[in-house]
Amino acid sequence: MTTTVDPVTRPPAAGAPNLTRSALSVRRRVTNQVALGLIVLALFVAVIPLGLVVWSVLSRGGSVISWEFLTEDIPNSFRRSGGGVGPAVIGTLIITGMAALMAVPLGVLGAIYLNEYGKQRPLARLIRTMADIMTGVPSVVMGLFIYSAWVLLFDARTGFAGALALACLMLPVIIRSTEEMLRLVPDELRQASLALGARKWRTTLTVVLPAAISGITSGVLLAIARAAGETAPIVFVVGVTTAPNWNLFSGENTALPAQIFRNASQVFEPAQERAWGSALTLIVIVLVFTIIARIIANRFAIKER
Amino acid sequence: MTAPDPKVETVTASDRPSVSINAPTSGWGAVGVDTPQAAGAPVMDLRDVSVFYGNYEAVRGTSMPIRQNQITAMIGPSGCGKSTILRSLNRMNDLVPGARVAGKVTYHGQDLYAKDVDPIQVRRRIGMVFQKPNPFPKSIFDNVAYGLRINGIKGNLHDQVEEALTGAALWDEVKDKLKMSGLSLSGGQQQRLCIARTIAVRPDVILMDEPCSALDPIATGKIEDLMHELAKTYTIVIVTHNMQQAARVSHYTAFFTAEVDDKQVRHGRLVEFSETGKLFTNPSDKRTEDYITGRFG
Ligand SMILES: Nc1ncnc2c1ncn2[C@@H]1O[C@H](COP(=O)(O)OP(=O)(O)OP(=O)(O)O)[C@@H](O)[C@H]1O
Ligand SMILES: [Mg+2]
């Protein structure tokens, strides 16, 4: 804007340095543009499948969803239209809820042990490695594990067996993500608290956890959302039902991923519709819980205790 | 400060025959001192204290007193172990894995490193202000109230917070925004908030590790004035890189330096400890003189 002097022809020692972008070498300018272009391209490539998924689920499932669809029993036959996926909504809520109830406290406490107490001790390293390995275990394998360790033992498929499988899937993710978040809390805060005469558990509870709560919530939510969408372990260990079952410990149950899986593999139109509707329902449930948890976490982070 | 002097509260000898840092005490400031101490009497005493990080002896053979209601400054070149010695005074070195203290640190005649001494009780009475302001990510009020809450100190929380903030010369600047985050304050205000947080629990001794190094001259001046005010009630130990500051605020000064031994390992050593006036005008050691006159290498 201000300088009209061409950087090449300008004499080297003539007055003020040229601070305009045009003073940069061509190579640096091109590199900058190319890098920016690649980043934007990567963003679009990443967003396209995401957008397509949301769009197709919305367009095909949106018309299916109604209060009846969310609450009514599942029809006995895939061919029959009408009815709903009420039992699967209930199943997803209580099975995932139970799984979170088991995995979140265990995972967060485990992470506190790892980062605040265990540190580099052999036991802590062992747990860390095991958690990493567990993260890589396919959900089918976890389903089969619960099937052989729990379902065969009690000879009953129940919602609780599903919750156990989901908890096993969530646990390592929660442990590792929470530990990462605790690691980000500056040591100065711990020292300040200890220097005031706080004990370690107190410091952890009232200073470290609140400082990390927002990140911990993100990790926990990701784990819960992932678990809520898991199909394989549910199909193995939960069983089948067409009527709502509020009891996790007796009787077979069902969940939305199982409904998506079973209905989508049928050729009949009503079954296809139910699959799309279930998919949208699942997405909305996860979204709603994410928002609620965020609000709670924000409250918790600002106020003490 | 209207704070009652913690030193006048004595513990009945029949209840606790010895001094009571290892026993949980009710309320604050129940420092079991047998005899009321006059200003200038040693509150703490270091006898041949060496601090190790693993096998590395960072500071070797330090002996000096910390006197009641006096400001003791520690000066010396970077890396000579000032912070290390300071942290050994309230057992903050316990938090460094592998750190070890040899020699004797006594507080009111009691060995701070004796087996049954609880470091938490030590830190309750010997508070610390750090080099970098480190308020909790909580509201200004909660920052100051934190120590009161965790120590179960009774009384009107709001009054005590106000008193501490007033004591730290910060009340007027923050009284209308106590609910705002402590991190929203300026660096100098944050440091005074940290001082308020420390004096809220009414310690006996306050350790300050370069409390003004992140501050401008005006904020520094405020904190120096504050130290003079605080010295009426508390005993203060301050580490500083600023010799003028040491000369301005302290009553006693300890000069440390780093020496290379015959195995080519650097150790921090206390070179000279004396009244500030004497140390700066008439040092008895050549190295002190070189350092304070700026001839240090
Ligand atoms: N946590 C630690 N682990 C190992 N060595 C340490 C640790 N902290 C300090 N040291 C070493 O101890 C010596 C003294 O360090 P210290 O921090 O006490 O110096 P200082 O006098 O406070 O320096 P400065 O003025 O720069 O703050 C240094 O050689 C340092 O490398
Ligand atoms: Mg230091």
Tab-separated table of N, CA, C and O in Angstrom, chain A residues 188-200 202-203 206-207 210-211 301-305, chain B residues 87 92 95 118 120-121 123-124 127-128 130 132 134-138 142 146 149-151 197-198:
chain	number	residue	atom	x	y	z
A	188	GLU	N	2.530	-25.877	38.998
A	188	GLU	CA	2.520	-24.742	39.929
A	188	GLU	C	1.238	-24.716	40.751
A	188	GLU	O	1.256	-24.302	41.907
A	189	LEU	N	0.133	-25.131	40.118
A	189	LEU	CA	-1.130	-25.117	40.855
A	189	LEU	C	-1.097	-26.127	41.991
A	189	LEU	O	-1.536	-25.852	43.100
A	190	ARG	N	-0.556	-27.305	41.706
A	190	ARG	CA	-0.454	-28.312	42.764
A	190	ARG	C	0.436	-27.794	43.885
A	190	ARG	O	0.111	-27.912	45.066
A	191	GLN	N	1.566	-27.185	43.500
A	191	GLN	CA	2.501	-26.698	44.508
A	191	GLN	C	1.867	-25.602	45.345
A	191	GLN	O	2.040	-25.570	46.565
A	192	ALA	N	1.129	-24.697	44.669
A	192	ALA	CA	0.487	-23.617	45.416
A	192	ALA	C	-0.454	-24.188	46.456
A	192	ALA	O	-0.500	-23.729	47.595
A	193	SER	N	-1.198	-25.205	46.059
A	193	SER	CA	-2.156	-25.790	46.988
A	193	SER	C	-1.445	-26.504	48.136
A	193	SER	O	-1.801	-26.338	49.302
A	194	LEU	N	-0.420	-27.258	47.794
A	194	LEU	CA	0.314	-27.978	48.843
A	194	LEU	C	0.995	-27.004	49.788
A	194	LEU	O	1.078	-27.236	50.992
A	195	ALA	N	1.470	-25.870	49.240
A	195	ALA	CA	2.159	-24.891	50.082
A	195	ALA	C	1.196	-24.222	51.053
A	195	ALA	O	1.611	-23.621	52.026
A	196	LEU	N	-0.107	-24.322	50.774
A	196	LEU	CA	-1.085	-23.765	51.708
A	196	LEU	C	-1.461	-24.787	52.775
A	196	LEU	O	-2.328	-24.537	53.603
A	197	GLY	N	-0.844	-25.938	52.710
A	197	GLY	CA	-1.132	-26.951	53.711
A	197	GLY	C	-2.250	-27.893	53.307
A	197	GLY	O	-2.855	-28.534	54.152
A	198	ALA	N	-2.542	-27.976	52.009
A	198	ALA	CA	-3.561	-28.922	51.561
A	198	ALA	C	-2.932	-30.294	51.425
A	198	ALA	O	-1.772	-30.402	51.032
A	199	ARG	N	-3.700	-31.319	51.724
A	199	ARG	CA	-3.199	-32.666	51.489
A	199	ARG	C	-3.354	-32.993	50.012
A	199	ARG	O	-4.064	-32.321	49.285
A	200	LYS	N	-2.705	-34.075	49.631
A	200	LYS	CA	-2.661	-34.389	48.217
A	200	LYS	C	-4.041	-34.702	47.636
A	200	LYS	O	-4.389	-34.225	46.566
A	202	ARG	N	-6.841	-33.663	48.643
A	202	ARG	CA	-7.588	-32.414	48.625
A	202	ARG	C	-7.173	-31.577	47.417
A	202	ARG	O	-8.007	-31.001	46.719
A	203	THR	N	-5.879	-31.511	47.214
A	203	THR	CA	-5.349	-30.776	46.071
A	203	THR	C	-5.902	-31.356	44.771
A	203	THR	O	-6.355	-30.638	43.880
A	206	THR	N	-9.827	-30.571	44.638
A	206	THR	CA	-10.332	-29.200	44.576
A	206	THR	C	-9.544	-28.297	43.644
A	206	THR	O	-10.006	-27.218	43.310
A	207	VAL	N	-8.360	-28.709	43.221
A	207	VAL	CA	-7.592	-27.858	42.316
A	207	VAL	C	-7.360	-28.542	40.969
A	207	VAL	O	-7.692	-28.016	39.921
A	210	PRO	N	-10.930	-29.755	39.002
A	210	PRO	CA	-11.664	-28.639	38.389
A	210	PRO	C	-10.899	-27.979	37.250
A	210	PRO	O	-11.490	-27.553	36.268
A	211	ALA	N	-9.564	-27.921	37.379
A	211	ALA	CA	-8.786	-27.283	36.309
A	211	ALA	C	-8.841	-28.105	35.031
A	211	ALA	O	-8.695	-27.581	33.942
A	301	ALA	N	-16.688	-26.151	36.426
A	301	ALA	CA	-15.324	-25.628	36.289
A	301	ALA	C	-15.208	-24.240	36.896
A	301	ALA	O	-14.174	-23.882	37.435
A	302	ILE	N	-16.251	-23.424	36.811
A	302	ILE	CA	-16.141	-22.059	37.306
A	302	ILE	C	-16.282	-22.021	38.818
A	302	ILE	O	-15.460	-21.462	39.514
A	303	LYS	N	-17.319	-22.668	39.321
A	303	LYS	CA	-17.515	-22.643	40.764
A	303	LYS	C	-16.620	-23.673	41.423
A	303	LYS	O	-16.249	-24.669	40.832
A	304	GLU	N	-16.284	-23.391	42.674
A	304	GLU	CA	-15.492	-24.376	43.394
A	304	GLU	C	-16.423	-25.424	43.972
A	304	GLU	O	-17.466	-25.105	44.508
A	305	ARG	N	-16.024	-26.660	43.888
A	305	ARG	CA	-16.765	-27.821	44.393
A	305	ARG	C	-18.155	-27.962	43.848
A	305	ARG	O	-18.610	-27.198	43.045
B	87	ARG	N	13.202	-23.748	49.534
B	87	ARG	CA	12.213	-24.820	49.507
B	87	ARG	C	12.467	-25.868	50.582
B	87	ARG	O	11.563	-26.628	50.922
B	92	MET	N	9.079	-28.197	50.736
B	92	MET	CA	8.581	-28.291	49.374
B	92	MET	C	9.498	-29.182	48.544
B	92	MET	O	9.101	-29.686	47.501
B	95	LEU	N	8.560	-32.699	47.311
B	95	LEU	CA	7.777	-32.959	46.106
B	95	LEU	C	8.665	-33.287	44.922
B	95	LEU	O	8.182	-33.747	43.895
B	118	ASP	N	4.858	-33.944	60.142
B	118	ASP	CA	3.966	-33.992	58.986
B	118	ASP	C	4.233	-32.763	58.106
B	118	ASP	O	4.032	-31.637	58.550
B	120	ILE	N	2.602	-31.415	55.878
B	120	ILE	CA	1.415	-30.573	55.708
B	120	ILE	C	1.329	-29.559	56.851
B	120	ILE	O	1.037	-28.376	56.638
B	121	GLN	N	1.597	-30.041	58.074
B	121	GLN	CA	1.553	-29.138	59.221
B	121	GLN	C	2.661	-28.096	59.128
B	121	GLN	O	2.491	-26.956	59.537
B	123	ARG	N	3.890	-26.859	56.299
B	123	ARG	CA	3.546	-25.873	55.270
B	123	ARG	C	2.400	-24.978	55.704
B	123	ARG	O	2.257	-23.860	55.196
B	124	ARG	N	1.571	-25.464	56.622
B	124	ARG	CA	0.516	-24.614	57.159
B	124	ARG	C	1.116	-23.402	57.865
B	124	ARG	O	0.561	-22.330	57.861
B	127	GLY	N	4.418	-20.605	55.000
B	127	GLY	CA	3.775	-20.463	53.697
B	127	GLY	C	4.774	-20.052	52.633
B	127	GLY	O	5.917	-19.711	52.922
B	128	MET	N	4.313	-20.082	51.378
B	128	MET	CA	5.243	-19.809	50.294
B	128	MET	C	4.571	-19.019	49.174
B	128	MET	O	3.438	-19.283	48.811
B	130	PHE	N	5.370	-17.938	45.205
B	130	PHE	CA	6.261	-18.425	44.160
B	130	PHE	C	6.690	-17.312	43.220
B	130	PHE	O	6.110	-16.230	43.198
B	132	LYS	N	6.558	-17.217	39.883
B	132	LYS	CA	5.552	-16.903	38.890
B	132	LYS	C	4.207	-16.825	39.608
B	132	LYS	O	3.871	-17.746	40.338
B	134	ASN	N	0.786	-17.675	40.567
B	134	ASN	CA	0.059	-18.891	40.179
B	134	ASN	C	-1.290	-18.999	40.860
B	134	ASN	O	-1.543	-19.923	41.605
B	135	PRO	N	-2.190	-18.014	40.597
B	135	PRO	CA	-3.521	-18.134	41.195
B	135	PRO	C	-4.244	-19.371	40.665
B	135	PRO	O	-3.960	-19.823	39.553
B	136	PHE	N	-5.131	-19.911	41.481
B	136	PHE	CA	-5.943	-21.030	41.009
B	136	PHE	C	-6.925	-20.519	39.966
B	136	PHE	O	-7.344	-19.364	40.029
B	137	PRO	N	-7.307	-21.370	39.028
B	137	PRO	CA	-8.333	-20.939	38.064
B	137	PRO	C	-9.712	-20.902	38.722
B	137	PRO	O	-10.623	-21.608	38.326
B	138	LYS	N	-9.813	-20.099	39.765
B	138	LYS	CA	-11.060	-19.935	40.493
B	138	LYS	C	-11.286	-18.435	40.648
B	138	LYS	O	-10.449	-17.640	40.247
B	142	ASP	N	-12.567	-17.163	45.917
B	142	ASP	CA	-12.247	-18.565	46.211
B	142	ASP	C	-10.747	-18.805	46.317
B	142	ASP	O	-10.308	-19.685	47.048
B	146	TYR	N	-9.616	-20.430	49.683
B	146	TYR	CA	-9.209	-21.835	49.550
B	146	TYR	C	-8.469	-22.353	50.778
B	146	TYR	O	-8.820	-23.380	51.354
B	149	ARG	N	-10.664	-22.691	53.767
B	149	ARG	CA	-11.578	-23.836	53.694
B	149	ARG	C	-10.849	-25.142	53.964
B	149	ARG	O	-11.293	-25.957	54.766
B	150	ILE	N	-9.722	-25.345	53.264
B	150	ILE	CA	-9.067	-26.651	53.428
B	150	ILE	C	-8.520	-26.832	54.824
B	150	ILE	O	-8.401	-27.956	55.299
B	151	ASN	N	-8.217	-25.736	55.492
B	151	ASN	CA	-7.698	-25.894	56.839
B	151	ASN	C	-8.800	-25.829	57.884
B	151	ASN	O	-8.531	-25.849	59.077
B	197	ARG	N	-3.555	-14.967	49.486
B	197	ARG	CA	-3.898	-16.364	49.678
B	197	ARG	C	-3.017	-16.983	50.754
B	197	ARG	O	-3.467	-17.786	51.563
B	198	THR	N	-1.742	-16.585	50.738
B	198	THR	CA	-0.808	-17.151	51.711
B	198	THR	C	-1.058	-16.600	53.112
B	198	THR	O	-1.055	-17.351	54.082
